[in-house]
Amino acid sequence: MRAYDWIDHHTANRPHKEAVRDLGTGRTFTYAELDRRVDAAAAAFARLGIGRGDRIAVLAHNGVEFFDIQFACARTGAICVLLNWRLTVSELEYILTDSAPTVLVHDAEFAEAARELQQRCAIASLLEIDGGHADSGYEQALADAAGTPVDQVELTHDDVVTIMYTSGTTGLPKGAMITHGMNFWNCVNLGFPAGVGLDTVHLNVLPLFHTGGLNCYSNPVLHGGGTVVILQQFDPAETLRVLGDPEQGITHFFAVP
């Protein structure tokens, strides 16, 4: 078992434990179910020619797909490039030209922009997310690849798993290369002081394309074996409703004051 594959670890030890609760689509996933999605995503990307060092870009609102792709990259050596959906097509064009992804996974909402970016940036393949619908391009790709063996690549904590681009306020955006080791030590340094563990139920409202959503505290919670509850976007009234709902059982929350 690889030290950076937390989903594999928790599947072996607590397969029926809830890992992700996606409030945007109403879907929930145990660690075993998430593990199967990660395997299917890895196989689907391999069919599209994705290998070690290749990039998979994501232009989407919050959803379980971010975790599918991140941990699929951890098994194949690919790298996920997380895109800010607030940017214009021309701004995204610079980032995609710089990072050169082979695949762009996108929400149906951004389909027009994705097609234009595919032409401008010579992206080989598009996969569309459509609210978790089974007939969407992304879900169909996972279904078609389910059960297909994938050759897992041996990685170290020095290998890059994610590229996040800076905002570019003082120049062009720069791709910050996030390694497996950086993810691990972030989980240690944030998770333990915050009391993250098996009983943690964390509500994430921050964008998962940003380190605030992904690493404060979604990744530490998955590292610790807790549950990540996802809202697609921040909405004050809906956030307060979820926080106040005893059935959701939220124990942890992080936001911008």
PDB file of C-alpha atoms in Angstrom:
ATOM      1  CA  MET A   1       0.000   0.000   0.000  1.00  0.00           C
ATOM      2  CA  ARG A   2       1.423   3.360  -1.024  1.00  0.00           C
ATOM      3  CA  ALA A   3       1.857   5.937   1.714  1.00  0.00           C
ATOM      4  CA  TYR A   4       0.233   8.652  -0.400  1.00  0.00           C
ATOM      5  CA  ASP A   5      -2.844   6.560  -1.320  1.00  0.00           C
ATOM      6  CA  TRP A   6      -5.067   7.313   1.658  1.00  0.00           C
ATOM      7  CA  ILE A   7      -8.199   6.053  -0.075  1.00  0.00           C
ATOM      8  CA  ASP A   8      -6.641   2.611  -0.533  1.00  0.00           C
ATOM      9  CA  HIS A   9      -5.663   2.565   3.146  1.00  0.00           C
ATOM     10  CA  HIS A  10      -9.111   3.469   4.464  1.00  0.00           C
ATOM     11  CA  THR A  11     -10.809   1.083   2.034  1.00  0.00           C
ATOM     12  CA  ALA A  12      -8.729  -1.734   3.510  1.00  0.00           C
ATOM     13  CA  ASN A  13      -9.566  -0.722   7.096  1.00  0.00           C
ATOM     14  CA  ARG A  14     -13.040   0.878   6.986  1.00  0.00           C
ATOM     15  CA  PRO A  15     -14.593   0.261   3.537  1.00  0.00           C
ATOM     16  CA  HIS A  16     -18.152   1.139   4.604  1.00  0.00           C
ATOM     17  CA  LYS A  17     -17.212   4.436   6.258  1.00  0.00           C
ATOM     18  CA  GLU A  18     -18.678   7.489   4.506  1.00  0.00           C
ATOM     19  CA  ALA A  19     -15.915   9.393   2.710  1.00  0.00           C
ATOM     20  CA  VAL A  20     -17.709  12.046   0.637  1.00  0.00           C
ATOM     21  CA  ARG A  21     -21.211  13.527   0.876  1.00  0.00           C
ATOM     22  CA  ASP A  22     -21.863  15.607  -2.247  1.00  0.00           C
ATOM     23  CA  LEU A  23     -24.793  17.880  -1.387  1.00  0.00           C
ATOM     24  CA  GLY A  24     -24.825  19.371  -4.874  1.00  0.00           C
ATOM     25  CA  THR A  25     -25.835  16.072  -6.457  1.00  0.00           C
ATOM     26  CA  GLY A  26     -27.288  14.292  -3.424  1.00  0.00           C
ATOM     27  CA  ARG A  27     -24.767  11.462  -3.747  1.00  0.00           C
ATOM     28  CA  THR A  28     -22.749   9.847  -0.967  1.00  0.00           C
ATOM     29  CA  PHE A  29     -19.686   7.612  -1.291  1.00  0.00           C
ATOM     30  CA  THR A  30     -18.069   5.212   1.146  1.00  0.00           C
ATOM     31  CA  TYR A  31     -14.319   4.777   1.039  1.00  0.00           C
ATOM     32  CA  ALA A  32     -14.793   1.542  -0.930  1.00  0.00           C
ATOM     33  CA  GLU A  33     -17.069   3.290  -3.432  1.00  0.00           C
ATOM     34  CA  LEU A  34     -14.647   6.198  -3.786  1.00  0.00           C
ATOM     35  CA  ASP A  35     -11.808   3.711  -4.250  1.00  0.00           C
ATOM     36  CA  ARG A  36     -13.679   2.090  -7.159  1.00  0.00           C
ATOM     37  CA  ARG A  37     -14.278   5.505  -8.727  1.00  0.00           C
ATOM     38  CA  VAL A  38     -10.582   6.336  -8.408  1.00  0.00           C
ATOM     39  CA  ASP A  39      -9.615   3.066 -10.086  1.00  0.00           C
ATOM     40  CA  ALA A  40     -12.155   3.650 -12.852  1.00  0.00           C
ATOM     41  CA  ALA A  41     -10.902   7.211 -13.382  1.00  0.00           C
ATOM     42  CA  ALA A  42      -7.307   5.989 -13.581  1.00  0.00           C
ATOM     43  CA  ALA A  43      -8.304   3.382 -16.179  1.00  0.00           C
ATOM     44  CA  ALA A  44     -10.403   5.892 -18.148  1.00  0.00           C
ATOM     45  CA  PHE A  45      -7.513   8.345 -18.311  1.00  0.00           C
ATOM     46  CA  ALA A  46      -5.126   5.578 -19.343  1.00  0.00           C
ATOM     47  CA  ARG A  47      -7.449   4.829 -22.278  1.00  0.00           C
ATOM     48  CA  LEU A  48      -7.056   8.479 -23.286  1.00  0.00           C
ATOM     49  CA  GLY A  49      -3.283   8.144 -23.320  1.00  0.00           C
ATOM     50  CA  ILE A  50      -2.617   9.672 -19.898  1.00  0.00           C
ATOM     51  CA  GLY A  51       0.568   8.427 -18.241  1.00  0.00           C
ATOM     52  CA  ARG A  52       3.161   9.571 -15.767  1.00  0.00           C
ATOM     53  CA  GLY A  53       3.733  13.318 -15.923  1.00  0.00           C
ATOM     54  CA  ASP A  54       0.756  14.002 -18.209  1.00  0.00           C
ATOM     55  CA  ARG A  55      -1.726  16.661 -17.154  1.00  0.00           C
ATOM     56  CA  ILE A  56      -5.480  16.459 -16.562  1.00  0.00           C
ATOM     57  CA  ALA A  57      -7.154  19.870 -16.242  1.00  0.00           C
ATOM     58  CA  VAL A  58     -10.364  20.395 -14.248  1.00  0.00           C
ATOM     59  CA  LEU A  59     -12.802  23.282 -14.822  1.00  0.00           C
ATOM     60  CA  ALA A  60     -15.705  22.583 -12.504  1.00  0.00           C
ATOM     61  CA  HIS A  61     -17.631  23.520  -9.405  1.00  0.00           C
ATOM     62  CA  ASN A  62     -17.080  21.468  -6.260  1.00  0.00           C
ATOM     63  CA  GLY A  63     -17.850  17.777  -6.585  1.00  0.00           C
ATOM     64  CA  VAL A  64     -16.528  14.302  -5.891  1.00  0.00           C
ATOM     65  CA  GLU A  65     -14.764  14.427  -9.268  1.00  0.00           C
ATOM     66  CA  PHE A  66     -11.934  16.483  -7.747  1.00  0.00           C
ATOM     67  CA  PHE A  67     -11.101  13.566  -5.454  1.00  0.00           C
ATOM     68  CA  ASP A  68     -11.556  10.976  -8.216  1.00  0.00           C
ATOM     69  CA  ILE A  69      -8.973  12.768 -10.310  1.00  0.00           C
ATOM     70  CA  GLN A  70      -6.523  13.673  -7.544  1.00  0.00           C
ATOM     71  CA  PHE A  71      -6.239  10.097  -6.308  1.00  0.00           C
ATOM     72  CA  ALA A  72      -6.285   8.644  -9.837  1.00  0.00           C
ATOM     73  CA  CYS A  73      -3.214  10.791 -10.447  1.00  0.00           C
ATOM     74  CA  ALA A  74      -1.675   9.332  -7.292  1.00  0.00           C
ATOM     75  CA  ARG A  75      -2.012   5.865  -8.836  1.00  0.00           C
ATOM     76  CA  THR A  76      -0.789   6.650 -12.339  1.00  0.00           C
ATOM     77  CA  GLY A  77       1.746   9.434 -11.862  1.00  0.00           C
ATOM     78  CA  ALA A  78      -0.363  11.946 -13.776  1.00  0.00           C
ATOM     79  CA  ILE A  79      -0.832  15.526 -12.574  1.00  0.00           C
ATOM     80  CA  CYS A  80      -4.108  17.392 -12.099  1.00  0.00           C
ATOM     81  CA  VAL A  81      -4.263  21.060 -13.074  1.00  0.00           C
ATOM     82  CA  LEU A  82      -7.019  22.849 -11.181  1.00  0.00           C
ATOM     83  CA  LEU A  83      -8.625  25.792 -12.982  1.00  0.00           C
ATOM     84  CA  ASN A  84     -10.363  28.820 -11.516  1.00  0.00           C
ATOM     85  CA  TRP A  85     -13.809  28.882 -13.158  1.00  0.00           C
ATOM     86  CA  ARG A  86     -14.063  32.626 -12.491  1.00  0.00           C
ATOM     87  CA  LEU A  87     -11.387  33.356 -15.106  1.00  0.00           C
ATOM     88  CA  THR A  88     -12.135  34.385 -18.676  1.00  0.00           C
ATOM     89  CA  VAL A  89     -11.363  32.136 -21.640  1.00  0.00           C
ATOM     90  CA  SER A  90      -8.318  34.223 -22.542  1.00  0.00           C
ATOM     91  CA  GLU A  91      -6.978  33.954 -18.979  1.00  0.00           C
ATOM     92  CA  LEU A  92      -7.550  30.201 -18.965  1.00  0.00           C
ATOM     93  CA  GLU A  93      -5.896  29.956 -22.374  1.00  0.00           C
ATOM     94  CA  TYR A  94      -2.611  31.191 -20.929  1.00  0.00           C
ATOM     95  CA  ILE A  95      -2.753  28.650 -18.083  1.00  0.00           C
ATOM     96  CA  LEU A  96      -3.654  25.735 -20.362  1.00  0.00           C
ATOM     97  CA  THR A  97      -0.999  26.654 -22.907  1.00  0.00           C
ATOM     98  CA  ASP A  98       1.528  26.800 -20.085  1.00  0.00           C
ATOM     99  CA  SER A  99       0.494  23.466 -18.482  1.00  0.00           C
ATOM    100  CA  ALA A 100      -0.364  21.591 -21.711  1.00  0.00           C
ATOM    101  CA  PRO A 101      -3.002  19.121 -20.450  1.00  0.00           C
ATOM    102  CA  THR A 102      -4.073  16.137 -22.537  1.00  0.00           C
ATOM    103  CA  VAL A 103      -7.598  16.041 -21.084  1.00  0.00           C
ATOM    104  CA  LEU A 104      -9.944  18.767 -19.835  1.00  0.00           C
ATOM    105  CA  VAL A 105     -12.694  17.640 -17.436  1.00  0.00           C
ATOM    106  CA  HIS A 106     -15.391  20.316 -17.218  1.00  0.00           C
ATOM    107  CA  ASP A 107     -18.871  21.048 -15.898  1.00  0.00           C
ATOM    108  CA  ALA A 108     -21.681  21.188 -18.444  1.00  0.00           C
ATOM    109  CA  GLU A 109     -22.012  24.864 -17.483  1.00  0.00           C
ATOM    110  CA  PHE A 110     -18.572  25.512 -18.977  1.00  0.00           C
ATOM    111  CA  ALA A 111     -19.047  23.396 -22.131  1.00  0.00           C
ATOM    112  CA  GLU A 112     -18.824  26.320 -24.551  1.00  0.00           C
ATOM    113  CA  ALA A 113     -15.663  27.653 -22.929  1.00  0.00           C
ATOM    114  CA  ALA A 114     -14.184  24.136 -22.853  1.00  0.00           C
ATOM    115  CA  ARG A 115     -14.737  23.637 -26.578  1.00  0.00           C
ATOM    116  CA  GLU A 116     -13.121  26.980 -27.358  1.00  0.00           C
ATOM    117  CA  LEU A 117     -10.174  26.206 -25.083  1.00  0.00           C
ATOM    118  CA  GLN A 118      -9.779  22.812 -26.704  1.00  0.00           C
ATOM    119  CA  GLN A 119      -9.287  24.511 -30.067  1.00  0.00           C
ATOM    120  CA  ARG A 120      -7.045  27.278 -28.785  1.00  0.00           C
ATOM    121  CA  CYS A 121      -4.832  25.031 -26.662  1.00  0.00           C
ATOM    122  CA  ALA A 122      -4.827  21.797 -28.711  1.00  0.00           C
ATOM    123  CA  ILE A 123      -6.333  19.682 -25.927  1.00  0.00           C
ATOM    124  CA  ALA A 124      -6.845  16.127 -27.126  1.00  0.00           C
ATOM    125  CA  SER A 125      -9.977  15.167 -25.151  1.00  0.00           C
ATOM    126  CA  LEU A 126     -12.886  16.695 -23.242  1.00  0.00           C
ATOM    127  CA  LEU A 127     -14.932  14.940 -20.557  1.00  0.00           C
ATOM    128  CA  GLU A 128     -18.125  16.633 -19.398  1.00  0.00           C
ATOM    129  CA  ILE A 129     -19.533  16.457 -15.871  1.00  0.00           C
ATOM    130  CA  ASP A 130     -23.290  16.950 -15.690  1.00  0.00           C
ATOM    131  CA  GLY A 131     -24.471  16.903 -12.104  1.00  0.00           C
ATOM    132  CA  GLY A 132     -23.520  13.274 -11.601  1.00  0.00           C
ATOM    133  CA  HIS A 133     -25.845  12.051 -14.360  1.00  0.00           C
ATOM    134  CA  ALA A 134     -24.891   8.545 -15.481  1.00  0.00           C
ATOM    135  CA  ASP A 135     -25.055   9.524 -19.156  1.00  0.00           C
ATOM    136  CA  SER A 136     -22.567  12.394 -18.862  1.00  0.00           C
ATOM    137  CA  GLY A 137     -19.280  11.967 -20.684  1.00  0.00           C
ATOM    138  CA  TYR A 138     -17.291  11.740 -17.444  1.00  0.00           C
ATOM    139  CA  GLU A 139     -19.533   9.207 -15.695  1.00  0.00           C
ATOM    140  CA  GLN A 140     -19.808   7.138 -18.864  1.00  0.00           C
ATOM    141  CA  ALA A 141     -16.020   7.054 -19.173  1.00  0.00           C
ATOM    142  CA  LEU A 142     -15.778   5.780 -15.578  1.00  0.00           C
ATOM    143  CA  ALA A 143     -18.493   3.175 -16.174  1.00  0.00           C
ATOM    144  CA  ASP A 144     -16.825   1.925 -19.358  1.00  0.00           C
ATOM    145  CA  ALA A 145     -13.438   1.627 -17.632  1.00  0.00           C
ATOM    146  CA  ALA A 146     -14.690   0.086 -14.362  1.00  0.00           C
ATOM    147  CA  GLY A 147     -12.892  -3.136 -13.521  1.00  0.00           C
ATOM    148  CA  THR A 148     -10.072  -2.509 -15.980  1.00  0.00           C
ATOM    149  CA  PRO A 149      -6.683  -3.228 -14.357  1.00  0.00           C
ATOM    150  CA  VAL A 150      -4.350  -0.259 -14.124  1.00  0.00           C
ATOM    151  CA  ASP A 151      -0.593  -0.503 -13.739  1.00  0.00           C
ATOM    152  CA  GLN A 152       0.107   1.626 -10.681  1.00  0.00           C
ATOM    153  CA  VAL A 153       3.256   3.723 -10.948  1.00  0.00           C
ATOM    154  CA  GLU A 154       5.688   3.794  -8.041  1.00  0.00           C
ATOM    155  CA  LEU A 155       5.954   7.388  -6.827  1.00  0.00           C
ATOM    156  CA  THR A 156       7.676   9.167  -3.952  1.00  0.00           C
ATOM    157  CA  HIS A 157       6.753  12.186  -1.880  1.00  0.00           C
ATOM    158  CA  ASP A 158       8.867  14.247  -4.294  1.00  0.00           C
ATOM    159  CA  ASP A 159       6.558  13.560  -7.252  1.00  0.00           C
ATOM    160  CA  VAL A 160       4.121  16.280  -8.315  1.00  0.00           C
ATOM    161  CA  VAL A 161       0.408  15.466  -8.057  1.00  0.00           C
ATOM    162  CA  THR A 162      -1.252  18.874  -8.491  1.00  0.00           C
ATOM    163  CA  ILE A 163      -0.518  22.185 -10.189  1.00  0.00           C
ATOM    164  CA  MET A 164      -2.336  25.245  -8.850  1.00  0.00           C
ATOM    165  CA  TYR A 165      -1.883  28.582 -10.561  1.00  0.00           C
ATOM    166  CA  THR A 166      -1.403  31.829  -8.686  1.00  0.00           C
ATOM    167  CA  SER A 167      -3.810  34.682  -9.389  1.00  0.00           C
ATOM    168  CA  GLY A 168      -1.285  36.663 -11.430  1.00  0.00           C
ATOM    169  CA  THR A 169      -1.935  39.980  -9.685  1.00  0.00           C
ATOM    170  CA  THR A 170       1.677  41.139 -10.174  1.00  0.00           C
ATOM    171  CA  GLY A 171       2.340  39.356 -13.477  1.00  0.00           C
ATOM    172  CA  LEU A 172       1.314  36.251 -15.352  1.00  0.00           C
ATOM    173  CA  PRO A 173       0.014  33.344 -13.225  1.00  0.00           C
ATOM    174  CA  LYS A 174       2.634  30.841 -12.100  1.00  0.00           C
ATOM    175  CA  GLY A 175       1.981  27.133 -11.674  1.00  0.00           C
ATOM    176  CA  ALA A 176       2.721  26.065  -8.097  1.00  0.00           C
ATOM    177  CA  MET A 177       3.770  22.408  -8.186  1.00  0.00           C
ATOM    178  CA  ILE A 178       2.270  20.492  -5.262  1.00  0.00           C
ATOM    179  CA  THR A 179       3.988  17.209  -4.405  1.00  0.00           C
ATOM    180  CA  HIS A 180       2.664  14.189  -2.523  1.00  0.00           C
ATOM    181  CA  GLY A 181       5.007  15.153   0.302  1.00  0.00           C
ATOM    182  CA  MET A 182       3.558  18.652   0.503  1.00  0.00           C
ATOM    183  CA  ASN A 183       0.063  17.170   0.698  1.00  0.00           C
ATOM    184  CA  PHE A 184       1.145  14.781   3.452  1.00  0.00           C
ATOM    185  CA  TRP A 185       2.820  17.392   5.630  1.00  0.00           C
ATOM    186  CA  ASN A 186      -0.126  19.724   5.125  1.00  0.00           C
ATOM    187  CA  CYS A 187      -2.357  16.964   6.492  1.00  0.00           C
ATOM    188  CA  VAL A 188      -0.070  16.505   9.491  1.00  0.00           C
ATOM    189  CA  ASN A 189       0.346  20.210  10.232  1.00  0.00           C
ATOM    190  CA  LEU A 190      -3.340  21.091   9.835  1.00  0.00           C
ATOM    191  CA  GLY A 191      -5.115  17.851  10.677  1.00  0.00           C
ATOM    192  CA  PHE A 192      -3.645  16.962  14.043  1.00  0.00           C
ATOM    193  CA  PRO A 193      -3.946  20.427  15.674  1.00  0.00           C
ATOM    194  CA  ALA A 194      -7.561  20.688  14.448  1.00  0.00           C
ATOM    195  CA  GLY A 195      -8.467  17.309  15.918  1.00  0.00           C
ATOM    196  CA  VAL A 196      -9.216  15.739  12.545  1.00  0.00           C
ATOM    197  CA  GLY A 197      -9.879  12.004  12.786  1.00  0.00           C
ATOM    198  CA  LEU A 198     -12.306   9.200  12.034  1.00  0.00           C
ATOM    199  CA  ASP A 199     -15.267  11.065  13.555  1.00  0.00           C
ATOM    200  CA  THR A 200     -14.655  14.309  11.658  1.00  0.00           C
ATOM    201  CA  VAL A 201     -17.460  15.576   9.394  1.00  0.00           C
ATOM    202  CA  HIS A 202     -16.103  18.601   7.541  1.00  0.00           C
ATOM    203  CA  LEU A 203     -18.242  21.014   5.527  1.00  0.00           C
ATOM    204  CA  ASN A 204     -16.356  22.434   2.543  1.00  0.00           C
ATOM    205  CA  VAL A 205     -17.786  25.499   0.805  1.00  0.00           C
ATOM    206  CA  LEU A 206     -14.529  26.894  -0.586  1.00  0.00           C
ATOM    207  CA  PRO A 207     -13.602  26.133  -4.223  1.00  0.00           C
ATOM    208  CA  LEU A 208     -11.724  22.852  -4.591  1.00  0.00           C
ATOM    209  CA  PHE A 209      -9.626  24.387  -7.372  1.00  0.00           C
ATOM    210  CA  HIS A 210      -8.005  26.463  -4.606  1.00  0.00           C
ATOM    211  CA  THR A 211      -5.757  25.284  -1.785  1.00  0.00           C
ATOM    212  CA  GLY A 212      -8.296  26.703   0.675  1.00  0.00           C
ATOM    213  CA  GLY A 213     -10.918  24.186  -0.374  1.00  0.00           C
ATOM    214  CA  LEU A 214      -8.706  21.231  -1.237  1.00  0.00           C
ATOM    215  CA  ASN A 215      -6.143  21.453   1.548  1.00  0.00           C
ATOM    216  CA  CYS A 216      -8.052  23.332   4.282  1.00  0.00           C
ATOM    217  CA  TYR A 217      -9.407  20.860   5.210  1.00  0.00           C
ATOM    218  CA  SER A 218     -10.710  18.369   2.647  1.00  0.00           C
ATOM    219  CA  ASN A 219      -7.447  16.511   2.094  1.00  0.00           C
ATOM    220  CA  PRO A 220      -6.568  16.346   5.818  1.00  0.00           C
ATOM    221  CA  VAL A 221     -10.040  14.929   6.513  1.00  0.00           C
ATOM    222  CA  LEU A 222      -9.659  12.212   3.857  1.00  0.00           C
ATOM    223  CA  HIS A 223      -6.165  11.510   5.191  1.00  0.00           C
ATOM    224  CA  GLY A 224      -7.650  11.079   8.680  1.00  0.00           C
ATOM    225  CA  GLY A 225     -10.519   8.847   7.575  1.00  0.00           C
ATOM    226  CA  GLY A 226     -13.292  11.370   8.181  1.00  0.00           C
ATOM    227  CA  THR A 227     -16.125  12.587   5.962  1.00  0.00           C
ATOM    228  CA  VAL A 228     -16.007  15.552   3.578  1.00  0.00           C
ATOM    229  CA  VAL A 229     -19.372  17.241   2.943  1.00  0.00           C
ATOM    230  CA  ILE A 230     -19.339  19.343  -0.227  1.00  0.00           C
ATOM    231  CA  LEU A 231     -21.400  22.320  -1.319  1.00  0.00           C
ATOM    232  CA  GLN A 232     -20.956  23.160  -5.000  1.00  0.00           C
ATOM    233  CA  GLN A 233     -20.490  26.847  -4.183  1.00  0.00           C
ATOM    234  CA  PHE A 234     -20.630  29.078  -1.125  1.00  0.00           C
ATOM    235  CA  ASP A 235     -24.111  30.290  -0.316  1.00  0.00           C
ATOM    236  CA  PRO A 236     -24.571  31.960   3.099  1.00  0.00           C
ATOM    237  CA  ALA A 237     -28.106  30.744   3.795  1.00  0.00           C
ATOM    238  CA  GLU A 238     -27.436  27.187   2.623  1.00  0.00           C
ATOM    239  CA  THR A 239     -24.172  27.063   4.582  1.00  0.00           C
ATOM    240  CA  LEU A 240     -25.937  28.109   7.785  1.00  0.00           C
ATOM    241  CA  ARG A 241     -28.704  25.583   7.144  1.00  0.00           C
ATOM    242  CA  VAL A 242     -26.237  22.723   6.741  1.00  0.00           C
ATOM    243  CA  LEU A 243     -24.199  23.791   9.760  1.00  0.00           C
ATOM    244  CA  GLY A 244     -27.374  23.905  11.854  1.00  0.00           C
ATOM    245  CA  ASP A 245     -28.781  20.580  10.676  1.00  0.00           C
ATOM    246  CA  PRO A 246     -28.172  17.852  13.306  1.00  0.00           C
ATOM    247  CA  GLU A 247     -28.615  15.159  10.651  1.00  0.00           C
ATOM    248  CA  GLN A 248     -25.560  16.479   8.786  1.00  0.00           C
ATOM    249  CA  GLY A 249     -23.503  16.249  11.989  1.00  0.00           C
ATOM    250  CA  ILE A 250     -20.878  18.803  10.934  1.00  0.00           C
ATOM    251  CA  THR A 251     -17.908  18.928  13.316  1.00  0.00           C
ATOM    252  CA  HIS A 252     -15.423  21.042  11.317  1.00  0.00           C
ATOM    253  CA  PHE A 253     -15.791  24.107   9.084  1.00  0.00           C
ATOM    254  CA  PHE A 254     -13.299  26.485   7.494  1.00  0.00           C
ATOM    255  CA  ALA A 255     -14.099  29.705   5.666  1.00  0.00           C
ATOM    256  CA  VAL A 256     -12.919  33.223   4.959  1.00  0.00           C
ATOM    257  CA  PRO A 257     -13.963  35.526   7.855  1.00  0.00           C
TER     258      PRO A 257
END
